[in-house]
Amino acid sequence: MATKTINAELFTKMFLAGAANLEAKKEVINELNVFPVPDGDTGTNMTLTIMSAAKEVGALEKADMKSVSKAISSGSLRGARGNSGVILSQLLRGFTKEIREHQEIDVPVLAAACERATATAYKAVMKPKEGTILTVARGLSEKAAELAGTMEDLETFIPEIIEAAKEVLERTPEMLPVLKEAGVVDSGGQGLVEVLNGACDAFQGKEIDYSAIEAAPAVKMVKPEAQAQADIRFGYCTEFIIMTEREFSEQDEESFKAYLESIGDSIVCVADEDVVKVHVHTNDPGLAIQKALTYGQLSRMKIDNMREEHQEKLIRDAEKVAAEQAEAAKKKKEQEAPKEPRKSVGFIAVSIGEGMNSIFRELGVDYIIEGGQTMNPSTEDMLTAIDQVNADHIFILPNNKNIVLAANQARSLVKDKDVIVIPTKTVPQGITAVISYMPDADVDTNEETMLEEITNVKTGQVTYAVRDTHIDDKEIHEGDIMGIGDAGILSVGQSVEATAKEMLAKMTDEDSEMISLYYGEDIREEDAERFGQEIAELYPDVDVDVHSGGQPIYYYVISVE
């Protein structure tokens, strides 16, 4: 028997199944990142975006089409992270705007919703690029429009339009040479297809436990042996999920966190409905597990011996999440504190390390958002920052090309302040923008000046490759050191300093006046100062500055002006 309509209850199941499938496949999607750098984050950003919406949908008491649509749109909009997350949120926003006034979805409504989703997403991107998630969405909507007048049965219609999306995804390497060279399809497009696959499963009545799906192993983060391994205090990385048998209150959460702190560090404890996600570094995993069993049953248990495996990236990620929770608590206190008198102009900057943070603070930036490569801040993070800066005009410096869209999305949601996004793509550009600010000039003049000045900044970043690949006519092997410039990979080698020098040679010219070196958390101060002296000797007519950046992943961030 043909199925001609989808009601709100079924649509809700389809959306949640799509979100769950994306979450299960996020590491596979991360591995499709073209550049072999240790910050592949498309899957993570898309998952965080859609899970923000899923949380709002899950909290609904009454699931009619209008309320579900509003929850999906609002949740994804505020939870959007990175370009891929923002584009996904816009696809969901356009889709739900079309269906919200209907009690049921039939083929014509679904086709119109797909078309509106695509149009909304394309409109959100200033310079749409083909061979991306946008192209996959357009392929889906074009097929839906083509079939809408020829069939009524959704059981045939839905699989056919998803198949069209998959076919477009397979062609993305032919549209973007960089994908073809790396031998991968577009990661954002793959993420969209996973959402569609999950939704189709639910539509067809399949009951799938996506959490039980074992995704392909994540990219192995390998650092050269020349870099000293961190001193590990607690040897076992312990992770599990508690399926609570009673309400897990805020008091329970605080009590459990306190217990975990008594036996370890790098603690993450996140409660969501009847599930609690737990991560801790400890020397006795059994104690953590015994305590957790008092709250309910356990699943997805994972224990890694970090001393044996030297999984430094795993450690860093856990510590980062723990630090983010601490930062969230700090922000909550800041929100409760009385605000300073309103001023004319304020600054918000996204930063990637304590050294960089200090530089921005010294330059007068009002609010620092921790983010950058490994964890893109969400639209909600941007809105929180804007709310905290008590000024009529607020300049936002995203300092990463993957954060500009989220900043622009936040700007569009603010009505009581004038928010100006300066599209800085690197921290050195952000620093230059702040330095260029003239207190005596008006906002428009300052915006024009900053936009002009950031074009004079060339940025290079030195990091390590996480997998073998061939890109930018360069053969790269796992563990190689890479020098990445504004337009691509400039140098590849075995030594951090030699690779950085080769990169610098391609960034400088006879008009260069200043070189600034920001050294990361893995570089000792004395080594950075010595390296700075060597650079100064190589470029005697150029001023060379050395600063502590404190950034993870990138050994050096280097700017040339």
PDB file of N, CA and C in Angstrom, residues 298-359:
ATOM      1  N   LEU A 298      25.518   0.600  32.197  1.00  0.00           N
ATOM      2  CA  LEU A 298      26.564   1.227  31.406  1.00  0.00           C
ATOM      3  C   LEU A 298      26.601   0.645  29.989  1.00  0.00           C
ATOM      4  N   SER A 299      26.989   1.497  29.042  1.00  0.00           N
ATOM      5  CA  SER A 299      27.175   1.029  27.670  1.00  0.00           C
ATOM      6  C   SER A 299      28.343   1.782  27.042  1.00  0.00           C
ATOM      7  N   ARG A 300      28.803   1.307  25.886  1.00  0.00           N
ATOM      8  CA  ARG A 300      29.887   1.918  25.110  1.00  0.00           C
ATOM      9  C   ARG A 300      31.106   2.229  25.979  1.00  0.00           C
ATOM     10  N   MET A 301      31.479   1.228  26.786  1.00  0.00           N
ATOM     11  CA  MET A 301      32.637   1.388  27.672  1.00  0.00           C
ATOM     12  C   MET A 301      33.930   1.263  26.874  1.00  0.00           C
ATOM     13  N   LYS A 302      34.885   2.133  27.195  1.00  0.00           N
ATOM     14  CA  LYS A 302      36.148   2.149  26.462  1.00  0.00           C
ATOM     15  C   LYS A 302      37.254   2.590  27.411  1.00  0.00           C
ATOM     16  N   ILE A 303      38.307   1.773  27.520  1.00  0.00           N
ATOM     17  CA  ILE A 303      39.444   2.084  28.394  1.00  0.00           C
ATOM     18  C   ILE A 303      40.721   1.951  27.585  1.00  0.00           C
ATOM     19  N   ASP A 304      41.519   3.026  27.533  1.00  0.00           N
ATOM     20  CA  ASP A 304      42.786   3.019  26.805  1.00  0.00           C
ATOM     21  C   ASP A 304      43.940   3.271  27.766  1.00  0.00           C
ATOM     22  N   ASN A 305      44.993   2.467  27.625  1.00  0.00           N
ATOM     23  CA  ASN A 305      46.216   2.665  28.398  1.00  0.00           C
ATOM     24  C   ASN A 305      47.055   3.724  27.687  1.00  0.00           C
ATOM     25  N   MET A 306      47.032   4.939  28.198  1.00  0.00           N
ATOM     26  CA  MET A 306      47.674   6.045  27.503  1.00  0.00           C
ATOM     27  C   MET A 306      49.193   5.984  27.594  1.00  0.00           C
ATOM     28  N   ARG A 307      49.710   5.450  28.693  1.00  0.00           N
ATOM     29  CA  ARG A 307      51.169   5.353  28.806  1.00  0.00           C
ATOM     30  C   ARG A 307      51.718   4.384  27.762  1.00  0.00           C
ATOM     31  N   GLU A 308      50.949   3.355  27.496  1.00  0.00           N
ATOM     32  CA  GLU A 308      51.411   2.351  26.548  1.00  0.00           C
ATOM     33  C   GLU A 308      51.282   2.846  25.116  1.00  0.00           C
ATOM     34  N   GLU A 309      50.199   3.522  24.802  1.00  0.00           N
ATOM     35  CA  GLU A 309      49.913   3.899  23.428  1.00  0.00           C
ATOM     36  C   GLU A 309      50.340   5.321  23.076  1.00  0.00           C
ATOM     37  N   HIS A 310      50.642   6.137  24.074  1.00  0.00           N
ATOM     38  CA  HIS A 310      51.055   7.537  23.852  1.00  0.00           C
ATOM     39  C   HIS A 310      50.061   8.292  22.983  1.00  0.00           C
ATOM     40  N   GLN A 311      48.797   8.156  23.304  1.00  0.00           N
ATOM     41  CA  GLN A 311      47.783   8.817  22.488  1.00  0.00           C
ATOM     42  C   GLN A 311      47.631  10.271  22.930  1.00  0.00           C
ATOM     43  N   GLU A 312      48.605  11.065  22.568  1.00  0.00           N
ATOM     44  CA  GLU A 312      48.637  12.449  23.031  1.00  0.00           C
ATOM     45  C   GLU A 312      47.450  13.268  22.532  1.00  0.00           C
ATOM     46  N   LYS A 313      46.994  12.969  21.346  1.00  0.00           N
ATOM     47  CA  LYS A 313      45.871  13.735  20.834  1.00  0.00           C
ATOM     48  C   LYS A 313      44.610  13.477  21.629  1.00  0.00           C
ATOM     49  N   LEU A 314      44.444  12.229  22.050  1.00  0.00           N
ATOM     50  CA  LEU A 314      43.288  11.883  22.870  1.00  0.00           C
ATOM     51  C   LEU A 314      43.299  12.661  24.170  1.00  0.00           C
ATOM     52  N   ILE A 315      44.503  12.761  24.749  1.00  0.00           N
ATOM     53  CA  ILE A 315      44.642  13.507  25.999  1.00  0.00           C
ATOM     54  C   ILE A 315      44.260  14.961  25.786  1.00  0.00           C
ATOM     55  N   ARG A 316      44.805  15.537  24.727  1.00  0.00           N
ATOM     56  CA  ARG A 316      44.571  16.956  24.486  1.00  0.00           C
ATOM     57  C   ARG A 316      43.095  17.246  24.272  1.00  0.00           C
ATOM     58  N   ASP A 317      42.427  16.355  23.505  1.00  0.00           N
ATOM     59  CA  ASP A 317      41.009  16.576  23.247  1.00  0.00           C
ATOM     60  C   ASP A 317      40.198  16.546  24.542  1.00  0.00           C
ATOM     61  N   ALA A 318      40.514  15.579  25.394  1.00  0.00           N
ATOM     62  CA  ALA A 318      39.773  15.461  26.654  1.00  0.00           C
ATOM     63  C   ALA A 318      39.996  16.687  27.525  1.00  0.00           C
ATOM     64  N   GLU A 319      41.237  17.125  27.599  1.00  0.00           N
ATOM     65  CA  GLU A 319      41.548  18.299  28.414  1.00  0.00           C
ATOM     66  C   GLU A 319      40.871  19.537  27.842  1.00  0.00           C
ATOM     67  N   LYS A 320      40.771  19.585  26.528  1.00  0.00           N
ATOM     68  CA  LYS A 320      40.135  20.739  25.904  1.00  0.00           C
ATOM     69  C   LYS A 320      38.652  20.801  26.259  1.00  0.00           C
ATOM     70  N   VAL A 321      37.979  19.635  26.187  1.00  0.00           N
ATOM     71  CA  VAL A 321      36.562  19.620  26.525  1.00  0.00           C
ATOM     72  C   VAL A 321      36.364  19.990  27.986  1.00  0.00           C
ATOM     73  N   ALA A 322      37.244  19.468  28.852  1.00  0.00           N
ATOM     74  CA  ALA A 322      37.155  19.814  30.268  1.00  0.00           C
ATOM     75  C   ALA A 322      37.358  21.311  30.460  1.00  0.00           C
ATOM     76  N   ALA A 323      38.307  21.877  29.703  1.00  0.00           N
ATOM     77  CA  ALA A 323      38.569  23.324  29.801  1.00  0.00           C
ATOM     78  C   ALA A 323      37.372  24.122  29.313  1.00  0.00           C
ATOM     79  N   GLU A 324      36.701  23.599  28.282  1.00  0.00           N
ATOM     80  CA  GLU A 324      35.523  24.296  27.761  1.00  0.00           C
ATOM     81  C   GLU A 324      34.395  24.308  28.793  1.00  0.00           C
ATOM     82  N   GLN A 325      34.271  23.199  29.532  1.00  0.00           N
ATOM     83  CA  GLN A 325      33.257  23.188  30.588  1.00  0.00           C
ATOM     84  C   GLN A 325      33.599  24.202  31.679  1.00  0.00           C
ATOM     85  N   ALA A 326      34.892  24.301  31.994  1.00  0.00           N
ATOM     86  CA  ALA A 326      35.322  25.290  32.983  1.00  0.00           C
ATOM     87  C   ALA A 326      35.059  26.701  32.470  1.00  0.00           C
ATOM     88  N   GLU A 327      35.306  26.915  31.166  1.00  0.00           N
ATOM     89  CA  GLU A 327      35.065  28.223  30.571  1.00  0.00           C
ATOM     90  C   GLU A 327      33.579  28.553  30.587  1.00  0.00           C
ATOM     91  N   ALA A 328      32.736  27.520  30.357  1.00  0.00           N
ATOM     92  CA  ALA A 328      31.292  27.732  30.388  1.00  0.00           C
ATOM     93  C   ALA A 328      30.840  28.173  31.786  1.00  0.00           C
ATOM     94  N   ALA A 329      31.437  27.538  32.810  1.00  0.00           N
ATOM     95  CA  ALA A 329      31.112  27.932  34.184  1.00  0.00           C
ATOM     96  C   ALA A 329      31.565  29.365  34.460  1.00  0.00           C
ATOM     97  N   LYS A 330      32.730  29.708  33.906  1.00  0.00           N
ATOM     98  CA  LYS A 330      33.251  31.067  34.075  1.00  0.00           C
ATOM     99  C   LYS A 330      32.329  32.085  33.411  1.00  0.00           C
ATOM    100  N   LYS A 331      31.860  31.737  32.193  1.00  0.00           N
ATOM    101  CA  LYS A 331      30.957  32.636  31.478  1.00  0.00           C
ATOM    102  C   LYS A 331      29.663  32.848  32.252  1.00  0.00           C
ATOM    103  N   LYS A 332      29.198  31.745  32.905  1.00  0.00           N
ATOM    104  CA  LYS A 332      27.956  31.853  33.674  1.00  0.00           C
ATOM    105  C   LYS A 332      28.112  32.856  34.805  1.00  0.00           C
ATOM    106  N   LYS A 333      29.291  32.816  35.456  1.00  0.00           N
ATOM    107  CA  LYS A 333      29.555  33.781  36.523  1.00  0.00           C
ATOM    108  C   LYS A 333      29.631  35.192  35.970  1.00  0.00           C
ATOM    109  N   GLU A 334      30.250  35.323  34.782  1.00  0.00           N
ATOM    110  CA  GLU A 334      30.363  36.644  34.167  1.00  0.00           C
ATOM    111  C   GLU A 334      28.995  37.209  33.834  1.00  0.00           C
ATOM    112  N   GLN A 335      28.085  36.329  33.411  1.00  0.00           N
ATOM    113  CA  GLN A 335      26.735  36.773  33.077  1.00  0.00           C
ATOM    114  C   GLN A 335      25.993  37.293  34.302  1.00  0.00           C
ATOM    115  N   GLU A 336      26.323  36.704  35.453  1.00  0.00           N
ATOM    116  CA  GLU A 336      25.647  37.115  36.685  1.00  0.00           C
ATOM    117  C   GLU A 336      26.238  38.389  37.274  1.00  0.00           C
ATOM    118  N   ALA A 337      27.439  38.759  36.803  1.00  0.00           N
ATOM    119  CA  ALA A 337      28.095  39.959  37.329  1.00  0.00           C
ATOM    120  C   ALA A 337      27.488  41.204  36.680  1.00  0.00           C
ATOM    121  N   PRO A 338      27.471  42.323  37.398  1.00  0.00           N
ATOM    122  CA  PRO A 338      26.923  43.555  36.831  1.00  0.00           C
ATOM    123  C   PRO A 338      27.753  44.030  35.643  1.00  0.00           C
ATOM    124  N   LYS A 339      27.088  44.517  34.606  1.00  0.00           N
ATOM    125  CA  LYS A 339      27.774  44.977  33.412  1.00  0.00           C
ATOM    126  C   LYS A 339      28.328  46.383  33.607  1.00  0.00           C
ATOM    127  N   GLU A 340      29.417  46.652  32.878  1.00  0.00           N
ATOM    128  CA  GLU A 340      29.985  47.987  32.899  1.00  0.00           C
ATOM    129  C   GLU A 340      29.087  48.921  32.097  1.00  0.00           C
ATOM    130  N   PRO A 341      29.241  50.246  32.299  1.00  0.00           N
ATOM    131  CA  PRO A 341      28.426  51.208  31.543  1.00  0.00           C
ATOM    132  C   PRO A 341      28.593  51.001  30.038  1.00  0.00           C
ATOM    133  N   ARG A 342      27.543  51.207  29.309  1.00  0.00           N
ATOM    134  CA  ARG A 342      27.565  51.006  27.856  1.00  0.00           C
ATOM    135  C   ARG A 342      28.547  51.976  27.208  1.00  0.00           C
ATOM    136  N   LYS A 343      29.322  51.462  26.254  1.00  0.00           N
ATOM    137  CA  LYS A 343      30.281  52.300  25.543  1.00  0.00           C
ATOM    138  C   LYS A 343      29.957  52.283  24.057  1.00  0.00           C
ATOM    139  N   SER A 344      30.706  53.040  23.290  1.00  0.00           N
ATOM    140  CA  SER A 344      30.406  53.165  21.875  1.00  0.00           C
ATOM    141  C   SER A 344      30.835  51.936  21.087  1.00  0.00           C
ATOM    142  N   VAL A 345      32.084  51.477  21.263  1.00  0.00           N
ATOM    143  CA  VAL A 345      32.627  50.396  20.444  1.00  0.00           C
ATOM    144  C   VAL A 345      33.230  49.300  21.305  1.00  0.00           C
ATOM    145  N   GLY A 346      32.982  48.042  20.926  1.00  0.00           N
ATOM    146  CA  GLY A 346      33.571  46.902  21.615  1.00  0.00           C
ATOM    147  C   GLY A 346      34.124  45.910  20.613  1.00  0.00           C
ATOM    148  N   PHE A 347      34.966  44.981  21.108  1.00  0.00           N
ATOM    149  CA  PHE A 347      35.593  43.986  20.243  1.00  0.00           C
ATOM    150  C   PHE A 347      35.398  42.581  20.805  1.00  0.00           C
ATOM    151  N   ILE A 348      35.123  41.627  19.902  1.00  0.00           N
ATOM    152  CA  ILE A 348      35.082  40.213  20.236  1.00  0.00           C
ATOM    153  C   ILE A 348      36.056  39.509  19.298  1.00  0.00           C
ATOM    154  N   ALA A 349      36.898  38.626  19.835  1.00  0.00           N
ATOM    155  CA  ALA A 349      37.849  37.894  19.001  1.00  0.00           C
ATOM    156  C   ALA A 349      37.818  36.409  19.336  1.00  0.00           C
ATOM    157  N   VAL A 350      37.889  35.574  18.319  1.00  0.00           N
ATOM    158  CA  VAL A 350      38.055  34.135  18.519  1.00  0.00           C
ATOM    159  C   VAL A 350      39.559  33.872  18.578  1.00  0.00           C
ATOM    160  N   SER A 351      39.991  33.126  19.582  1.00  0.00           N
ATOM    161  CA  SER A 351      41.425  32.917  19.783  1.00  0.00           C
ATOM    162  C   SER A 351      41.716  31.440  20.015  1.00  0.00           C
ATOM    163  N   ILE A 352      43.025  31.074  19.946  1.00  0.00           N
ATOM    164  CA  ILE A 352      43.372  29.646  19.936  1.00  0.00           C
ATOM    165  C   ILE A 352      44.447  29.260  20.949  1.00  0.00           C
ATOM    166  N   GLY A 353      44.765  30.107  21.894  1.00  0.00           N
ATOM    167  CA  GLY A 353      45.792  29.753  22.872  1.00  0.00           C
ATOM    168  C   GLY A 353      45.955  30.888  23.870  1.00  0.00           C
ATOM    169  N   GLU A 354      46.442  30.571  25.066  1.00  0.00           N
ATOM    170  CA  GLU A 354      46.514  31.577  26.117  1.00  0.00           C
ATOM    171  C   GLU A 354      47.413  32.748  25.729  1.00  0.00           C
ATOM    172  N   GLY A 355      48.495  32.451  25.000  1.00  0.00           N
ATOM    173  CA  GLY A 355      49.360  33.542  24.556  1.00  0.00           C
ATOM    174  C   GLY A 355      48.642  34.479  23.612  1.00  0.00           C
ATOM    175  N   MET A 356      47.915  33.911  22.657  1.00  0.00           N
ATOM    176  CA  MET A 356      47.118  34.715  21.733  1.00  0.00           C
ATOM    177  C   MET A 356      46.039  35.494  22.501  1.00  0.00           C
ATOM    178  N   ASN A 357      45.418  34.825  23.466  1.00  0.00           N
ATOM    179  CA  ASN A 357      44.393  35.488  24.277  1.00  0.00           C
ATOM    180  C   ASN A 357      44.950  36.731  24.962  1.00  0.00           C
ATOM    181  N   SER A 358      46.140  36.590  25.529  1.00  0.00           N
ATOM    182  CA  SER A 358      46.764  37.710  26.243  1.00  0.00           C
ATOM    183  C   SER A 358      47.041  38.883  25.310  1.00  0.00           C
ATOM    184  N   ILE A 359      47.487  38.570  24.094  1.00  0.00           N
ATOM    185  CA  ILE A 359      47.762  39.632  23.128  1.00  0.00           C
ATOM    186  C   ILE A 359      46.480  40.404  22.818  1.00  0.00           C
TER     187      ILE A 359
END
